[in-house]
Amino acid sequence: MNDFKLLIIAIVLSFFLTLVLGIIIIPFLKRLKVGQSIRAEGPQSHYSKSGTPTMGGIVMIAAILITTLTSGRLNKDLYIVLFSTIGFGLIGFIDDFIKVVLKRNLGLKAYQKLIGQITIAAIIAVYQSKVSIYGTRVLIPFLNNYIDLGFLYVPFIAFVVVATTNSVNLTDGLDGLASGVTLIVSSFFSLIALNMGFFSIATFSAALTGACLGFLRFNAYPAKVFMGDTGSMALGGAIASIAILMNLTLFIPIVGGIYFAEALSVIIQVISFKTTGKRVFKMSPLHHHFELSGWKETKIVVVFWSVTLILCIIGLYSLK
């Protein structure tokens, strides 16, 4: 059986596991009354979503874990991407648990999240600098050349991991947005990993693709469950580690352009308001700006998915 067929099997298995686990776990989340709280300063159209079960990311993490551990492709790289996915997912889970179960609206303090994120990110960065045949070099898009970051490699990679994870977290604000965008991005990395010979990472990426696709059954508009920080942090950790282990760190802003735009909109909004007292966007992250501009939620999601698909095609071209 060739490697491409194994990827299809991983996608299909993860997809069906997500469906089955979702049918089992989502009613359980409802009984626990772990409903999403809607921010008072958020769009008024979101108030109707209050009480929708959250922490659904558990479903995706479980499906990915089962699929990859039974794939027969176990190696150190696979353990690192699983470590990143589960590690960041655990931080998100603790944050969700404090907010929705213990009813403490603020969840983990910012510095507590950051300590956990930096710790995981540093481990990934050090591992890659020691294990990769490219050492501290990263591939430059379009040029097909590597740049050696030297002693800056570990802090740079750690920054990328933390930034990517939080950017994915910010993207998770509309039904099906983060799961759909990540489905497309993970499909890109799955094909690239297969082509570059990173078979364990290709299998993991395929499992991630299947899990996101299956989760859309419950998370597409109108969402029956939200992934919560449990899911969005796990997805961010997964995407960041996949790219880094293939030395494709600089491709994240390209194929993950939507993540980047969402995070940048928040940064611009905060800086502008604090320095001039004026807001650049009607609301940040970016998807809320379009909502308040009159776009329907489903239109925003489809447009952002489409943009991601185009960016991934550009990403493929940049590797030639």
Short mmCIF file of C-alpha atoms in Angstrom, two decimals:
data_model
loop_
_atom_site.label_atom_id
_atom_site.label_comp_id
_atom_site.label_asym_id
_atom_site.label_seq_id
_atom_site.Cartn_x
_atom_site.Cartn_y
_atom_site.Cartn_z
CA MET A 1 0.00 0.00 0.00
CA ASN A 2 1.56 3.31 -1.01
CA ASP A 3 2.02 6.27 1.30
CA PHE A 4 -0.72 8.38 -0.27
CA LYS A 5 -3.29 5.66 0.43
CA LEU A 6 -2.12 5.58 4.06
CA LEU A 7 -2.80 9.32 4.29
CA ILE A 8 -6.32 8.82 2.96
CA ILE A 9 -6.87 6.08 5.54
CA ALA A 10 -5.63 8.42 8.30
CA ILE A 11 -8.01 11.17 7.14
CA VAL A 12 -10.98 8.82 6.94
CA LEU A 13 -10.24 7.12 10.27
CA SER A 14 -9.79 10.42 12.09
CA PHE A 15 -12.93 11.80 10.44
CA PHE A 16 -15.13 8.92 11.57
CA LEU A 17 -13.55 8.81 15.04
CA THR A 18 -14.40 12.50 15.43
CA LEU A 19 -17.99 11.86 14.36
CA VAL A 20 -18.40 8.95 16.77
CA LEU A 21 -16.67 10.68 19.67
CA GLY A 22 -18.66 13.83 19.00
CA ILE A 23 -21.95 11.94 19.23
CA ILE A 24 -20.81 10.52 22.57
CA ILE A 25 -19.03 13.48 24.15
CA ILE A 26 -21.14 16.49 23.10
CA PRO A 27 -24.29 15.31 24.96
CA PHE A 28 -22.04 14.71 27.98
CA LEU A 29 -20.77 18.30 27.75
CA LYS A 30 -24.38 19.49 27.62
CA ARG A 31 -25.22 17.55 30.77
CA LEU A 32 -22.22 19.09 32.51
CA LYS A 33 -23.56 22.50 31.42
CA VAL A 34 -20.17 23.66 30.19
CA GLY A 35 -21.74 26.39 28.09
CA GLN A 36 -19.89 29.17 26.31
CA SER A 37 -20.10 32.63 27.86
CA ILE A 38 -20.42 35.45 25.34
CA ARG A 39 -18.44 38.64 25.93
CA ALA A 40 -20.61 41.65 26.65
CA GLU A 41 -18.47 43.75 24.30
CA GLY A 42 -18.82 41.22 21.46
CA PRO A 43 -21.25 41.46 18.52
CA GLN A 44 -24.90 41.33 19.64
CA SER A 45 -25.60 38.60 17.10
CA HIS A 46 -23.50 36.25 19.23
CA TYR A 47 -25.73 36.48 22.29
CA SER A 48 -27.91 33.68 20.92
CA LYS A 49 -24.87 31.38 21.12
CA SER A 50 -24.63 31.70 24.88
CA GLY A 51 -24.85 28.30 26.55
CA THR A 52 -23.62 26.33 23.52
CA PRO A 53 -21.33 23.56 24.85
CA THR A 54 -17.64 24.33 24.63
CA MET A 55 -14.41 22.33 25.20
CA GLY A 56 -15.31 20.26 22.13
CA GLY A 57 -11.65 20.29 21.17
CA ILE A 58 -11.36 17.18 23.33
CA VAL A 59 -13.06 15.29 20.51
CA MET A 60 -10.48 16.32 17.92
CA ILE A 61 -7.50 15.69 20.18
CA ALA A 62 -8.75 12.19 21.01
CA ALA A 63 -9.36 11.33 17.34
CA ILE A 64 -5.91 12.60 16.31
CA LEU A 65 -4.22 10.73 19.14
CA ILE A 66 -5.91 7.40 18.35
CA THR A 67 -5.28 7.73 14.60
CA THR A 68 -1.60 8.60 14.86
CA LEU A 69 -0.73 6.09 17.59
CA THR A 70 -2.25 3.26 15.54
CA SER A 71 -0.66 4.38 12.27
CA GLY A 72 2.58 2.43 12.63
CA ARG A 73 4.56 5.62 11.91
CA LEU A 74 5.80 6.26 15.44
CA ASN A 75 9.09 8.16 15.77
CA LYS A 76 10.55 11.12 17.68
CA ASP A 77 9.08 13.72 15.31
CA LEU A 78 5.59 12.29 15.79
CA TYR A 79 5.99 12.34 19.55
CA ILE A 80 7.03 16.01 19.39
CA VAL A 81 3.99 17.09 17.37
CA LEU A 82 1.77 15.10 19.73
CA PHE A 83 3.53 16.72 22.69
CA SER A 84 2.89 20.16 21.20
CA THR A 85 -0.75 19.42 20.36
CA ILE A 86 -1.61 17.84 23.70
CA GLY A 87 0.53 20.29 25.69
CA PHE A 88 -1.11 23.38 24.26
CA GLY A 89 -4.49 21.64 24.36
CA LEU A 90 -3.96 21.01 28.07
CA ILE A 91 -3.27 24.70 28.69
CA GLY A 92 -6.47 25.52 26.84
CA PHE A 93 -8.37 22.82 28.74
CA ILE A 94 -7.29 24.22 32.11
CA ASP A 95 -8.30 27.71 30.97
CA ASP A 96 -11.69 26.45 29.76
CA PHE A 97 -12.23 24.40 32.92
CA ILE A 98 -11.61 27.41 35.17
CA LYS A 99 -13.96 29.58 33.09
CA VAL A 100 -16.88 27.26 32.37
CA VAL A 101 -16.76 24.69 35.18
CA LEU A 102 -15.39 26.70 38.09
CA LYS A 103 -17.23 29.78 36.75
CA ARG A 104 -14.24 32.11 37.01
CA ASN A 105 -14.65 34.28 33.93
CA LEU A 106 -10.98 35.26 33.49
CA GLY A 107 -9.63 31.68 33.45
CA LEU A 108 -5.86 31.38 33.63
CA LYS A 109 -3.96 34.61 34.15
CA ALA A 110 -2.07 35.84 31.09
CA TYR A 111 1.34 35.21 32.67
CA GLN A 112 0.32 31.65 33.62
CA LYS A 113 -0.66 30.88 30.03
CA LEU A 114 2.52 32.46 28.73
CA ILE A 115 4.78 30.48 31.06
CA GLY A 116 3.20 27.22 29.90
CA GLN A 117 3.32 28.23 26.24
CA ILE A 118 6.93 29.37 26.32
CA THR A 119 8.00 26.19 28.12
CA ILE A 120 6.44 23.94 25.46
CA ALA A 121 7.71 26.17 22.65
CA ALA A 122 11.27 26.16 24.01
CA ILE A 123 11.30 22.35 24.17
CA ILE A 124 10.20 22.13 20.53
CA ALA A 125 12.80 24.71 19.46
CA VAL A 126 15.68 23.01 21.29
CA TYR A 127 14.64 19.58 19.97
CA GLN A 128 14.59 20.77 16.37
CA SER A 129 17.91 22.61 16.66
CA LYS A 130 19.56 19.42 17.94
CA VAL A 131 17.86 16.81 15.76
CA SER A 132 17.27 18.45 12.38
CA ILE A 133 19.85 17.77 9.70
CA TYR A 134 19.49 21.46 8.84
CA GLY A 135 20.43 22.50 12.36
CA THR A 136 19.45 26.12 12.94
CA ARG A 137 18.56 26.82 9.31
CA VAL A 138 15.07 27.54 7.97
CA LEU A 139 13.86 27.48 4.38
CA ILE A 140 13.12 30.83 2.74
CA PRO A 141 9.89 30.78 0.68
CA PHE A 142 10.23 31.30 -3.10
CA LEU A 143 14.07 31.33 -2.96
CA ASN A 144 14.52 27.63 -2.09
CA ASN A 145 17.51 28.61 0.04
CA TYR A 146 18.14 28.23 3.76
CA ILE A 147 19.11 30.94 6.20
CA ASP A 148 21.07 30.03 9.32
CA LEU A 149 19.67 31.80 12.39
CA GLY A 150 22.46 30.59 14.66
CA PHE A 151 21.95 31.49 18.33
CA LEU A 152 18.72 33.30 17.41
CA TYR A 153 17.11 30.06 16.26
CA VAL A 154 15.73 28.84 19.59
CA PRO A 155 14.16 32.18 20.69
CA PHE A 156 12.82 32.77 17.17
CA ILE A 157 11.22 29.33 16.93
CA ALA A 158 9.80 29.64 20.45
CA PHE A 159 8.27 33.00 19.47
CA VAL A 160 6.75 31.51 16.32
CA VAL A 161 5.17 28.64 18.26
CA VAL A 162 3.62 30.95 20.85
CA ALA A 163 2.51 33.49 18.23
CA THR A 164 0.96 30.85 15.96
CA THR A 165 -0.90 29.17 18.80
CA ASN A 166 -2.41 32.41 20.03
CA SER A 167 -3.24 33.48 16.47
CA VAL A 168 -5.25 30.30 15.89
CA ASN A 169 -6.95 30.94 19.22
CA LEU A 170 -7.98 34.42 18.03
CA THR A 171 -9.29 32.95 14.76
CA ASP A 172 -11.74 30.76 16.66
CA GLY A 173 -14.54 33.31 16.86
CA LEU A 174 -17.11 32.21 14.28
CA ASP A 175 -18.83 28.88 13.69
CA GLY A 176 -16.52 26.67 11.64
CA LEU A 177 -13.89 29.34 11.03
CA ALA A 178 -10.83 27.96 12.86
CA SER A 179 -11.65 24.33 12.11
CA GLY A 180 -12.19 25.04 8.39
CA VAL A 181 -9.08 27.18 7.96
CA THR A 182 -6.97 24.63 9.83
CA LEU A 183 -8.41 21.80 7.71
CA ILE A 184 -7.05 23.51 4.58
CA VAL A 185 -3.68 24.39 6.15
CA SER A 186 -3.18 20.87 7.52
CA SER A 187 -4.04 19.41 4.10
CA PHE A 188 -1.27 21.56 2.62
CA PHE A 189 1.27 20.37 5.17
CA SER A 190 0.18 16.75 4.75
CA LEU A 191 0.93 16.83 1.02
CA ILE A 192 4.21 18.69 1.51
CA ALA A 193 5.32 16.32 4.27
CA LEU A 194 4.60 13.33 2.05
CA ASN A 195 6.57 14.88 -0.82
CA MET A 196 9.53 15.74 1.45
CA GLY A 197 9.65 12.29 3.05
CA PHE A 198 8.38 13.27 6.49
CA PHE A 199 5.98 10.32 6.59
CA SER A 200 5.12 10.45 10.30
CA ILE A 201 4.34 14.18 10.07
CA ALA A 202 2.31 13.55 6.91
CA THR A 203 0.23 10.97 8.80
CA PHE A 204 -0.28 13.32 11.73
CA SER A 205 -1.29 16.17 9.38
CA ALA A 206 -3.75 13.84 7.66
CA ALA A 207 -5.23 12.88 11.03
CA LEU A 208 -5.54 16.58 11.86
CA THR A 209 -7.30 17.17 8.54
CA GLY A 210 -9.79 14.37 9.19
CA ALA A 211 -10.46 15.58 12.72
CA CYS A 212 -11.15 19.14 11.55
CA LEU A 213 -13.44 17.85 8.80
CA GLY A 214 -15.35 15.66 11.25
CA PHE A 215 -15.60 18.47 13.79
CA LEU A 216 -17.22 20.72 11.19
CA ARG A 217 -20.23 18.37 11.37
CA PHE A 218 -20.86 19.81 14.83
CA ASN A 219 -19.11 23.18 14.59
CA ALA A 220 -20.38 24.58 11.26
CA TYR A 221 -23.11 27.22 11.44
CA PRO A 222 -25.21 26.97 13.53
CA ALA A 223 -22.65 25.36 15.85
CA LYS A 224 -23.78 22.60 18.19
CA VAL A 225 -20.47 22.79 20.03
CA PHE A 226 -17.45 25.08 20.23
CA MET A 227 -13.88 23.79 20.37
CA GLY A 228 -12.98 26.21 23.15
CA ASP A 229 -9.40 27.09 24.01
CA THR A 230 -8.90 23.34 24.41
CA GLY A 231 -9.29 22.91 20.66
CA SER A 232 -7.91 26.19 19.29
CA MET A 233 -4.73 26.01 21.36
CA ALA A 234 -4.23 22.38 20.33
CA LEU A 235 -4.70 23.24 16.65
CA GLY A 236 -2.22 26.10 16.95
CA GLY A 237 0.35 23.90 18.63
CA ALA A 238 -0.14 21.26 15.95
CA ILE A 239 0.27 23.61 12.97
CA ALA A 240 3.31 25.36 14.48
CA SER A 241 5.14 22.12 15.29
CA ILE A 242 4.36 20.55 11.91
CA ALA A 243 5.89 23.50 10.05
CA ILE A 244 8.91 23.76 12.35
CA LEU A 245 9.83 20.07 12.16
CA MET A 246 9.94 20.36 8.37
CA ASN A 247 11.98 23.60 8.58
CA LEU A 248 9.08 25.44 6.96
CA THR A 249 8.66 27.95 9.78
CA LEU A 250 8.61 30.94 7.42
CA PHE A 251 5.72 29.40 5.48
CA ILE A 252 3.30 29.79 8.40
CA PRO A 253 2.51 33.49 7.64
CA ILE A 254 1.83 32.51 4.03
CA VAL A 255 -0.45 29.49 4.29
CA GLY A 256 -1.72 30.63 7.70
CA GLY A 257 -2.31 34.15 6.46
CA ILE A 258 -5.76 34.26 8.05
CA TYR A 259 -4.26 33.45 11.45
CA PHE A 260 -1.69 36.19 10.89
CA ALA A 261 -4.31 38.75 9.80
CA GLU A 262 -6.52 38.00 12.81
CA ALA A 263 -3.63 38.50 15.25
CA LEU A 264 -2.32 41.57 13.44
CA SER A 265 -5.76 43.21 13.55
CA VAL A 266 -5.77 42.88 17.35
CA ILE A 267 -2.25 44.32 17.65
CA ILE A 268 -3.08 47.25 15.36
CA GLN A 269 -6.33 47.92 17.21
CA VAL A 270 -4.66 47.98 20.63
CA ILE A 271 -1.72 50.14 19.54
CA SER A 272 -3.98 52.60 17.70
CA PHE A 273 -6.41 52.97 20.58
CA LYS A 274 -3.69 53.40 23.20
CA THR A 275 -1.69 55.92 21.17
CA THR A 276 -4.43 57.92 19.41
CA GLY A 277 -7.65 56.95 21.18
CA LYS A 278 -9.07 55.81 17.83
CA ARG A 279 -9.91 52.36 16.53
CA VAL A 280 -8.78 51.21 13.08
CA PHE A 281 -11.34 48.38 12.97
CA LYS A 282 -14.95 48.39 14.13
CA MET A 283 -13.96 45.48 16.33
CA SER A 284 -11.09 43.03 16.47
CA PRO A 285 -10.17 40.29 15.68
CA LEU A 286 -10.73 40.91 11.98
CA HIS A 287 -13.75 38.62 11.54
CA HIS A 288 -15.73 40.81 13.98
CA HIS A 289 -14.93 43.88 11.86
CA PHE A 290 -16.62 42.26 8.88
CA GLU A 291 -19.57 41.19 11.03
CA LEU A 292 -20.16 44.76 12.15
CA SER A 293 -19.75 45.87 8.52
CA GLY A 294 -22.86 43.85 7.65
CA TRP A 295 -21.40 40.58 6.42
CA LYS A 296 -23.24 37.41 7.42
CA GLU A 297 -21.28 35.00 9.57
CA THR A 298 -21.42 32.27 6.94
CA LYS A 299 -20.12 34.64 4.25
CA ILE A 300 -17.12 35.62 6.38
CA VAL A 301 -16.28 31.98 7.05
CA VAL A 302 -16.50 30.96 3.39
CA VAL A 303 -14.42 33.97 2.27
CA PHE A 304 -11.74 33.23 4.89
CA TRP A 305 -11.69 29.57 3.84
CA SER A 306 -11.32 30.62 0.20
CA VAL A 307 -8.49 33.01 1.01
CA THR A 308 -6.73 30.22 2.90
CA LEU A 309 -7.06 27.89 -0.08
CA ILE A 310 -5.51 30.52 -2.35
CA LEU A 311 -2.70 31.14 0.15
CA CYS A 312 -1.96 27.41 0.30
CA ILE A 313 -1.73 27.28 -3.50
CA ILE A 314 0.74 30.19 -3.28
CA GLY A 315 2.58 28.21 -0.61
CA LEU A 316 2.87 25.24 -2.99
CA TYR A 317 4.22 27.50 -5.70
CA SER A 318 6.77 29.04 -3.30
CA LEU A 319 8.33 25.60 -2.76
CA LYS A 320 9.20 25.10 -6.42
#
